PDB file of C-alpha atoms in Angstrom:
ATOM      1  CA  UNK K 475     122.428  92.478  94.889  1.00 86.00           C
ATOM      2  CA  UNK K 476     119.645  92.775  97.220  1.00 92.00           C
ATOM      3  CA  UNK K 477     119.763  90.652 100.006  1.00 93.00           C
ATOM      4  CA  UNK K 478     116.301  88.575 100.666  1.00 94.00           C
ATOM      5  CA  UNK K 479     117.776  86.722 103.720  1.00 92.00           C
ATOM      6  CA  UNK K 480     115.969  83.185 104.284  1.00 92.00           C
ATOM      7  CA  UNK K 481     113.051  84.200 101.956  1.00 93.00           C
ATOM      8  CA  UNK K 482     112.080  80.920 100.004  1.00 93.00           C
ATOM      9  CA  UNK K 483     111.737  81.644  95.901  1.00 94.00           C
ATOM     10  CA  UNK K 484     107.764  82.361  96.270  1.00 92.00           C
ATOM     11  CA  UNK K 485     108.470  85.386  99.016  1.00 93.00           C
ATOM     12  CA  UNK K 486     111.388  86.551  96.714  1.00 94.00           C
ATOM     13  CA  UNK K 487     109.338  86.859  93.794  1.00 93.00           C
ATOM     14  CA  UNK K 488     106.613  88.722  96.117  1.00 92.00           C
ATOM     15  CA  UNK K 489     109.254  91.069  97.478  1.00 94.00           C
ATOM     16  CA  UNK K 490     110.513  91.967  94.403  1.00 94.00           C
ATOM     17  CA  UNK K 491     106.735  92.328  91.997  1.00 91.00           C
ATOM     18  CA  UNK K 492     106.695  95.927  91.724  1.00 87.00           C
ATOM     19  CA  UNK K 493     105.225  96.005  88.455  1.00 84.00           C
ATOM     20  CA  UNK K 494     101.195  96.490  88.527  1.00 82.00           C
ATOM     21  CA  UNK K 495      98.899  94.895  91.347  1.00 83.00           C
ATOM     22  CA  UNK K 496      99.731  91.934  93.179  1.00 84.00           C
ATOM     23  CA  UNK K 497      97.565  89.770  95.085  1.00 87.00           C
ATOM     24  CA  UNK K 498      99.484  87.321  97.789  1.00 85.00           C
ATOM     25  CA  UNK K 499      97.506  84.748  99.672  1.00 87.00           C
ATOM     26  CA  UNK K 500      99.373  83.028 102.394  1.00 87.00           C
ATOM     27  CA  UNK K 501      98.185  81.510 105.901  1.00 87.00           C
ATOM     28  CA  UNK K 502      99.477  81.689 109.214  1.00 87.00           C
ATOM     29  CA  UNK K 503     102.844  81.138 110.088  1.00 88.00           C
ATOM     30  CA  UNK K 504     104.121  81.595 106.232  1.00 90.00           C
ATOM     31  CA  UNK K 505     105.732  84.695 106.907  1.00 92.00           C
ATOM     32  CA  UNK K 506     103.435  87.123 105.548  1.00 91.00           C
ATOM     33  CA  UNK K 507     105.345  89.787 108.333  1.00 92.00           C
ATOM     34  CA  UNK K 508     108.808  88.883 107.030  1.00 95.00           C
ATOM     35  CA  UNK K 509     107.706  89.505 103.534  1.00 94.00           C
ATOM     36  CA  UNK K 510     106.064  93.182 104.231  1.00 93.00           C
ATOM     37  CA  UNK K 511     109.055  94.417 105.771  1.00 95.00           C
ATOM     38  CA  UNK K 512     111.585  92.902 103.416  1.00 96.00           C
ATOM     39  CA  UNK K 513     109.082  94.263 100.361  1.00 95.00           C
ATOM     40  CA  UNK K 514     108.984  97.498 102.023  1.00 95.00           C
ATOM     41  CA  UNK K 515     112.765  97.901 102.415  1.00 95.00           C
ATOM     42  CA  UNK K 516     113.412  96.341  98.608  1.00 95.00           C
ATOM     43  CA  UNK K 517     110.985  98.881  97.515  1.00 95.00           C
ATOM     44  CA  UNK K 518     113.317 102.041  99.174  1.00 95.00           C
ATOM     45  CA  UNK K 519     116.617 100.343  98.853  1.00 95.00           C
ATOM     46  CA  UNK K 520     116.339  98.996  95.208  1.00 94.00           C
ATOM     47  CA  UNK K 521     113.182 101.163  93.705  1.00 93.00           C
ATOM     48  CA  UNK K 522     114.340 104.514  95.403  1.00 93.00           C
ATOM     49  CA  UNK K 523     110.496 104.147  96.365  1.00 93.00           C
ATOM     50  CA  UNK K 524     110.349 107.232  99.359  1.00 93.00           C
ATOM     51  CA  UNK K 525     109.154 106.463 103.098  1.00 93.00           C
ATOM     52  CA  UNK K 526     105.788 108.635 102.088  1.00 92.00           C
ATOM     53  CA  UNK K 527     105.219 106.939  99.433  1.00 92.00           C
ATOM     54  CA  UNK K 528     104.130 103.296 101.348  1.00 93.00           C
ATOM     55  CA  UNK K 529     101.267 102.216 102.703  1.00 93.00           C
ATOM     56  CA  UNK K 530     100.789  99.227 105.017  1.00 93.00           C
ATOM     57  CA  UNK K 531      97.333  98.718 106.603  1.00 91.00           C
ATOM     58  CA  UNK K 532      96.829  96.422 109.684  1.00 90.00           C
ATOM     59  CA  UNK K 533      93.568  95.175 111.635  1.00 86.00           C
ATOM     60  CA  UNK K 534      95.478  96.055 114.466  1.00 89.00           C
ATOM     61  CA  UNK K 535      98.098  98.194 116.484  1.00 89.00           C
ATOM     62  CA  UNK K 536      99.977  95.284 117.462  1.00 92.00           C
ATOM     63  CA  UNK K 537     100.698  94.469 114.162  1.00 91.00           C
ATOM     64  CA  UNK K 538     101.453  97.810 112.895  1.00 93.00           C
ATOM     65  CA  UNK K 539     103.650  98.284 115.802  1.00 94.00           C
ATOM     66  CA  UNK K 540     105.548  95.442 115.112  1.00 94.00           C
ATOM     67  CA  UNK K 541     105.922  96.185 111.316  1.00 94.00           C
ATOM     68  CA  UNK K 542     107.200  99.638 111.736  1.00 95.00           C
ATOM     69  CA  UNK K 543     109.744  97.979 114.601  1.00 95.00           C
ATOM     70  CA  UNK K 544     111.323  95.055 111.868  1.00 96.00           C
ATOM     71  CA  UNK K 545     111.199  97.507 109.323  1.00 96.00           C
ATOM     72  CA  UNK K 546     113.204 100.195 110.823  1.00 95.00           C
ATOM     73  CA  UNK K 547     115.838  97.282 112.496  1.00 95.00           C
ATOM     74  CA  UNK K 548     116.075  95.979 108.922  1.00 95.00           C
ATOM     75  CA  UNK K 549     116.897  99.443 107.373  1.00 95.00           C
ATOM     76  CA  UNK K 550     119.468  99.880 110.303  1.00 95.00           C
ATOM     77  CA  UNK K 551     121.508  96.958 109.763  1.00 94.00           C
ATOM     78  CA  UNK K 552     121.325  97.488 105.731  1.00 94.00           C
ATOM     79  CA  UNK K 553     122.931 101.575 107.060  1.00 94.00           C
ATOM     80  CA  UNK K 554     119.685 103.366 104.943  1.00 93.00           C
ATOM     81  CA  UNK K 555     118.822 106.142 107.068  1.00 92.00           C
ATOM     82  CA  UNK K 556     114.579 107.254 106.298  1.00 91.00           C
ATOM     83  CA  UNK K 557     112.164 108.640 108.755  1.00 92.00           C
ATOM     84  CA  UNK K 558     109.967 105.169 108.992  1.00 91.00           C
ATOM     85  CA  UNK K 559     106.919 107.751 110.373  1.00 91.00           C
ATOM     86  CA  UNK K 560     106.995 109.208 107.475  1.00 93.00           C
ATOM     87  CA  UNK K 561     105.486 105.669 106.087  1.00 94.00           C
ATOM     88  CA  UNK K 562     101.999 105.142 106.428  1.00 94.00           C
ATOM     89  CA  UNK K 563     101.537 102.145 108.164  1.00 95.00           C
ATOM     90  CA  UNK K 564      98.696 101.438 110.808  1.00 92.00           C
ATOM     91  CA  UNK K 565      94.906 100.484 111.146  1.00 89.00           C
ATOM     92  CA  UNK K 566      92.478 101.055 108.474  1.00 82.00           C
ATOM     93  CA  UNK K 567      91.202 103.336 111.236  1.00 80.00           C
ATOM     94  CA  UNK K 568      94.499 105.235 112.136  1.00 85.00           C
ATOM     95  CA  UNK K 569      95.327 105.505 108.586  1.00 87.00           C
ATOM     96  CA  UNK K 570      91.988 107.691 107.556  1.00 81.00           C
ATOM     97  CA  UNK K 571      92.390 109.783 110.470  1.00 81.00           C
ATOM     98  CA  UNK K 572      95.878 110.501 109.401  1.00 87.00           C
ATOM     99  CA  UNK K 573      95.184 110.986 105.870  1.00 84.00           C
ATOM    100  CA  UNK K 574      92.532 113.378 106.707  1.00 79.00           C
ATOM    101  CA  UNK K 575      94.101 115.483 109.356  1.00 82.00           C
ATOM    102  CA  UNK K 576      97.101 116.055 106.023  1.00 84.00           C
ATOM    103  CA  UNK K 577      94.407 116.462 103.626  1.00 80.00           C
ATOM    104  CA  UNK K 578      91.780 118.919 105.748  1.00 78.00           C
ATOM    105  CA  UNK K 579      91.556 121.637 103.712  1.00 79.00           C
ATOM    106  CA  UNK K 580      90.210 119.394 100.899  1.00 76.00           C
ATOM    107  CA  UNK K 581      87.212 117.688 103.080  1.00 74.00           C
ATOM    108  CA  UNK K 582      83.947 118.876 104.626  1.00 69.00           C
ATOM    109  CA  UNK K 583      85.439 119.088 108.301  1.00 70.00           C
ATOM    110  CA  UNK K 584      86.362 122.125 110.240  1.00 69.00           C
ATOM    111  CA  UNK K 585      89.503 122.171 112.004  1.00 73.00           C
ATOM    112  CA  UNK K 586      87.982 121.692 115.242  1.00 72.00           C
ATOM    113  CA  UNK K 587      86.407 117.987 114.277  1.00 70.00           C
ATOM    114  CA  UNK K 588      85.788 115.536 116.555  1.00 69.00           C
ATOM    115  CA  UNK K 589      86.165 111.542 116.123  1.00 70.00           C
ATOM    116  CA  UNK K 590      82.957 110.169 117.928  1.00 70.00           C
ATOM    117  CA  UNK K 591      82.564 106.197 117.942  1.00 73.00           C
ATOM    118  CA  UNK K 592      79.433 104.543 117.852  1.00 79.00           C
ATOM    119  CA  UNK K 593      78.088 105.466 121.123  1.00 85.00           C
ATOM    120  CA  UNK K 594      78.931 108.906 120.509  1.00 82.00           C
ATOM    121  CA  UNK K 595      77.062 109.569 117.824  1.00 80.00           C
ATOM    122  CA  UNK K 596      74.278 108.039 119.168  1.00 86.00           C
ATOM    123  CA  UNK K 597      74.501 109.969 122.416  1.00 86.00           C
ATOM    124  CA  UNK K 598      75.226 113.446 120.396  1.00 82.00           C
ATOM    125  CA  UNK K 599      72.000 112.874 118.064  1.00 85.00           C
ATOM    126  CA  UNK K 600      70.137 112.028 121.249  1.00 89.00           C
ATOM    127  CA  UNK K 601      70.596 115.402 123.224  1.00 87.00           C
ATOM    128  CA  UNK K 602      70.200 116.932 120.131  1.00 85.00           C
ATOM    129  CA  UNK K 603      67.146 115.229 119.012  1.00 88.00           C
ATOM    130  CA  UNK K 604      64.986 118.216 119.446  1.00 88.00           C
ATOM    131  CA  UNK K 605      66.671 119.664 116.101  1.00 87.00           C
ATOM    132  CA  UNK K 606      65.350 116.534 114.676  1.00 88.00           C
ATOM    133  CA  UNK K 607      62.092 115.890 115.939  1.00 86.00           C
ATOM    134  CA  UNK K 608      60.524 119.250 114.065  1.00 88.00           C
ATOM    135  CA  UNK K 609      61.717 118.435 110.982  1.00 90.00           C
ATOM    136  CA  UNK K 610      58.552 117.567 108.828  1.00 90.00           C
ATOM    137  CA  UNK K 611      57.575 114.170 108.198  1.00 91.00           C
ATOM    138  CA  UNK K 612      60.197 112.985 110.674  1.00 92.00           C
ATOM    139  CA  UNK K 613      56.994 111.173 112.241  1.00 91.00           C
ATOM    140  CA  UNK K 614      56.256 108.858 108.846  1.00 90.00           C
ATOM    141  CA  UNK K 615      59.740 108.058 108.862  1.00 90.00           C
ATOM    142  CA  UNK K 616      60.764 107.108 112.353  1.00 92.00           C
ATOM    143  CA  UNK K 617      59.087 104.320 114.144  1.00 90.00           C
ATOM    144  CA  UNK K 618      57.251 104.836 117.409  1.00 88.00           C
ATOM    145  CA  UNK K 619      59.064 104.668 120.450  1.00 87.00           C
ATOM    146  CA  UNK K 620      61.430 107.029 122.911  1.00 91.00           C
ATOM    147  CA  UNK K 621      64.171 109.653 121.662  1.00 92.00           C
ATOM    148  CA  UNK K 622      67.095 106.873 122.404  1.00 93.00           C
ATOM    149  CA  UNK K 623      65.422 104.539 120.213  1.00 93.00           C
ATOM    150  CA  UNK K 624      64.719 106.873 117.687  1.00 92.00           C
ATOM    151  CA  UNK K 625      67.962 108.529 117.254  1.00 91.00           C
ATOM    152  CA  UNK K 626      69.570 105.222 117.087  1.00 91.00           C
ATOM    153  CA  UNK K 627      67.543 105.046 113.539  1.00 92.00           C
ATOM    154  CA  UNK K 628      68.700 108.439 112.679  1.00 89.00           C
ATOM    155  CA  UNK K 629      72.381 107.360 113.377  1.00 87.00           C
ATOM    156  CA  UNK K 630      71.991 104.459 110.975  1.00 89.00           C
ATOM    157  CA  UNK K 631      70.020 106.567 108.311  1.00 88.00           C
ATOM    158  CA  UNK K 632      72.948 109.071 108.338  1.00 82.00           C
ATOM    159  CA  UNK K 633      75.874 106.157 108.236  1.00 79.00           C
ATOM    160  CA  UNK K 634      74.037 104.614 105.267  1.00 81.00           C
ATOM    161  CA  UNK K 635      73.326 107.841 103.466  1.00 80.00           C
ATOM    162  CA  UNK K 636      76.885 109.380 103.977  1.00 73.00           C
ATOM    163  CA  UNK K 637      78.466 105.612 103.036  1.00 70.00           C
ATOM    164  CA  UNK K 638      76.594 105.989  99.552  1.00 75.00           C
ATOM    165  CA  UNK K 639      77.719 109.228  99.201  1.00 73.00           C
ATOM    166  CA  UNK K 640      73.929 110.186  98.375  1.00 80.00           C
ATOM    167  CA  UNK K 641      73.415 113.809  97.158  1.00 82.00           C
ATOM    168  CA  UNK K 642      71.397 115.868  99.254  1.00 84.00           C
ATOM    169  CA  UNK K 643      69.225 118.136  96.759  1.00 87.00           C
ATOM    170  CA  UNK K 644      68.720 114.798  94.692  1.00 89.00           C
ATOM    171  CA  UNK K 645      66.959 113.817  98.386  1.00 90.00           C
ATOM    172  CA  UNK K 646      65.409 116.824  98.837  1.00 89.00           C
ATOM    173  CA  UNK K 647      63.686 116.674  95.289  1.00 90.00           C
ATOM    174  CA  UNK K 648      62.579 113.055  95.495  1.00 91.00           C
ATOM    175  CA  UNK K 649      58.931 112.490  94.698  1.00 91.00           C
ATOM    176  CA  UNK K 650      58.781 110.213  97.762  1.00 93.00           C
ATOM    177  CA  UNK K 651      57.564 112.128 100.739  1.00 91.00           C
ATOM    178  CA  UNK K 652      60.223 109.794 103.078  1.00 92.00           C
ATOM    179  CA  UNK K 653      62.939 110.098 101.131  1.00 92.00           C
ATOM    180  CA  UNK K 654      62.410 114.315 101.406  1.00 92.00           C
ATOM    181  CA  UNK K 655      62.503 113.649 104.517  1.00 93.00           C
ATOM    182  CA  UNK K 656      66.026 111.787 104.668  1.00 91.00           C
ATOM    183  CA  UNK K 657      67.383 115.010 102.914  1.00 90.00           C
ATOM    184  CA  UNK K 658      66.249 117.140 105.423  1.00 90.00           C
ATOM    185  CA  UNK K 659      67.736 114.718 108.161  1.00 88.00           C
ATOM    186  CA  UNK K 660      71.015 114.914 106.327  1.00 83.00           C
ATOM    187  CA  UNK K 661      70.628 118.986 105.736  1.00 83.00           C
ATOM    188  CA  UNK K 662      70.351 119.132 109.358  1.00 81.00           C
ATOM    189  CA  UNK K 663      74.068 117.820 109.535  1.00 73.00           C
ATOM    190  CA  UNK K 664      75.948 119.494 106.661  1.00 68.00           C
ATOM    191  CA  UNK K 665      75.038 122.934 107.539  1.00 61.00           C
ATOM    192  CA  UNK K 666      76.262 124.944 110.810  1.00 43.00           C
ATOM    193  CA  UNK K 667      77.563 122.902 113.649  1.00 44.00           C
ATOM    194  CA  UNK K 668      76.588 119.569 111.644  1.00 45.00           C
ATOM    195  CA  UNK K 669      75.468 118.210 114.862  1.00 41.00           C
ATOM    196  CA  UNK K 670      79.449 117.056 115.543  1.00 41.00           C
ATOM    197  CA  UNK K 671      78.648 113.775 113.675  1.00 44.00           C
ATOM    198  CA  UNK K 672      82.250 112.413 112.070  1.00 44.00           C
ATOM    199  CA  UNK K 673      82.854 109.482 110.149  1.00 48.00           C
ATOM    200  CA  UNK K 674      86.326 109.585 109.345  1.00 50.00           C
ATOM    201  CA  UNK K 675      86.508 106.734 107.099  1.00 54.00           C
ATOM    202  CA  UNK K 676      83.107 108.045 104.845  1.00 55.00           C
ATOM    203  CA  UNK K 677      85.075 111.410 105.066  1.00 58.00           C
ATOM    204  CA  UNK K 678      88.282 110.019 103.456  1.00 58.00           C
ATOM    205  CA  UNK K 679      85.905 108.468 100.711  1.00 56.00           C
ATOM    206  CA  UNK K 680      84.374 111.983  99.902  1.00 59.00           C
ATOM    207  CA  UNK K 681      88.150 113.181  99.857  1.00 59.00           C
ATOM    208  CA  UNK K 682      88.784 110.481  97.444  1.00 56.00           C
ATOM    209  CA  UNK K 683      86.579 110.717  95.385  1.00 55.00           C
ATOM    210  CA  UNK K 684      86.665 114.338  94.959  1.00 61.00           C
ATOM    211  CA  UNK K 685      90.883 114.866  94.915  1.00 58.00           C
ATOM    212  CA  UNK K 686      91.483 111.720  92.759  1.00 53.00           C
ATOM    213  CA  UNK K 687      93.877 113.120  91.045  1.00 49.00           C
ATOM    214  CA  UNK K 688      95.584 115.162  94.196  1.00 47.00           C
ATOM    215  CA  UNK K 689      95.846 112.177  96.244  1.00 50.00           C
ATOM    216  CA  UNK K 690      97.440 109.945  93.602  1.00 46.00           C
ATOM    217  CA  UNK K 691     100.057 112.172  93.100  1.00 43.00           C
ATOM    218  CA  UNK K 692     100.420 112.308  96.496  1.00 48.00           C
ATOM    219  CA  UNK K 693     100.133 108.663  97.907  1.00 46.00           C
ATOM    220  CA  UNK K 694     101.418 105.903  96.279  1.00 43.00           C
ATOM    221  CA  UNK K 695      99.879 102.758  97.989  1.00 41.00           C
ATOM    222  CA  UNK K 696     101.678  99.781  97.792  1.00 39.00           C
ATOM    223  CA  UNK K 697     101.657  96.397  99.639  1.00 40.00           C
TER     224      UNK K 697
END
């Protein structure tokens, strides 16, 4: 008999759904923490559900910190001995870098990638914006102004372009002289160097999309 503790009969029925999806709303101070961790060890103690195989995300390390802490004292004093790092809990942000850095050989990024943040990018496209200034028609595109101001539109173009997952040739071949021009932009970046612009979490969509079946088998999320 699994032992739920002082869970009340609505967090025992959430612990134990392990049938299909499950959506749980709760506000603060319910015990939405207690309830992940005693899930998560219900899941490996009465599922046989393996470390690997969960996923927590968190909005921050705090949390996930925390989570990975009750979990792992809960396990202890139950005597189940599993590598908790083995379980994927963390930021949305931690958890696509992570996924990726397992998965490489199956994205777009050389081994050598680097994680750039917003100001990065910007900065990178900006010393390199003589790459971009001769593509044609990059004038009809762009608005007038400096090179900081300018690759700051380039930077959004490519977020937007790589979010949508937009196929470069279709670009390329568009009948609108602009839009040519975006394909060109984005050639720029998939070929050689790529500029060193990363987005890890548009990156773990194009592994997614493109490994469905591979990262199904090999990630069960949960919780």
């Amino acid at each position: 008999m699994f032992n739920y503790g002082n869970a009340n009969e609505a967090q025992k029925e959430a612990i134990s759904a392990t049938d299909g999806l499950v959506l749980i709303t709760a506000g603060p101070g319910t015990g939405k923490t207690f309830t992940l961790v005693k899930r998560a060890v219900y899941l490996i103690q009465e599922c046989g559900i393996k470390p690997e195989q969960i996923m927590m995300a968190t909005f921050t390390e705090k949390a996930a910190k925390e989570l990975i802490t009750r979990i792992t004292n809960e396990l202890a004093e139950r005597n189940i001995s599993v590598n908790v790092n083995e379980m994927y809990i963390g930021t949305f942000h931690s958890l696509c870098l992570r996924i990726i850095k397992e998965n490489l050989e199956f994205t777009r990024l050389k081994r050598n990638y680097r994680l750039l943040d917003t100001f990065d990018q910007k900065y990178l496209v900006f010393r390199n914006f003589h790459r971009f200034k001769n593509i044609e028609g990059i004038d009809e595109l762009l608005s007038k102004g400096g090179s900081w101001k300018r690759s700051d539109e380039i930077c959004t173009y490519i977020n937007h372009l790589s979010e949508e997952m937009v196929d470069i040739e279709a670009l390329q071949s568009d009948d609108n002289p602009e839009i040519r021009t975006l394909g060109r932009v984005l050639s720029l970046l998939k070929r050689g160097e790529r500029v060193g612009i990363v987005v890890h979490c548009l990156e773990l969509l194009y592994l997614e999309v493109q490994n469905q079946k591979y990262l199904f088998y090999r990630l069960q999320c949960v919780a």
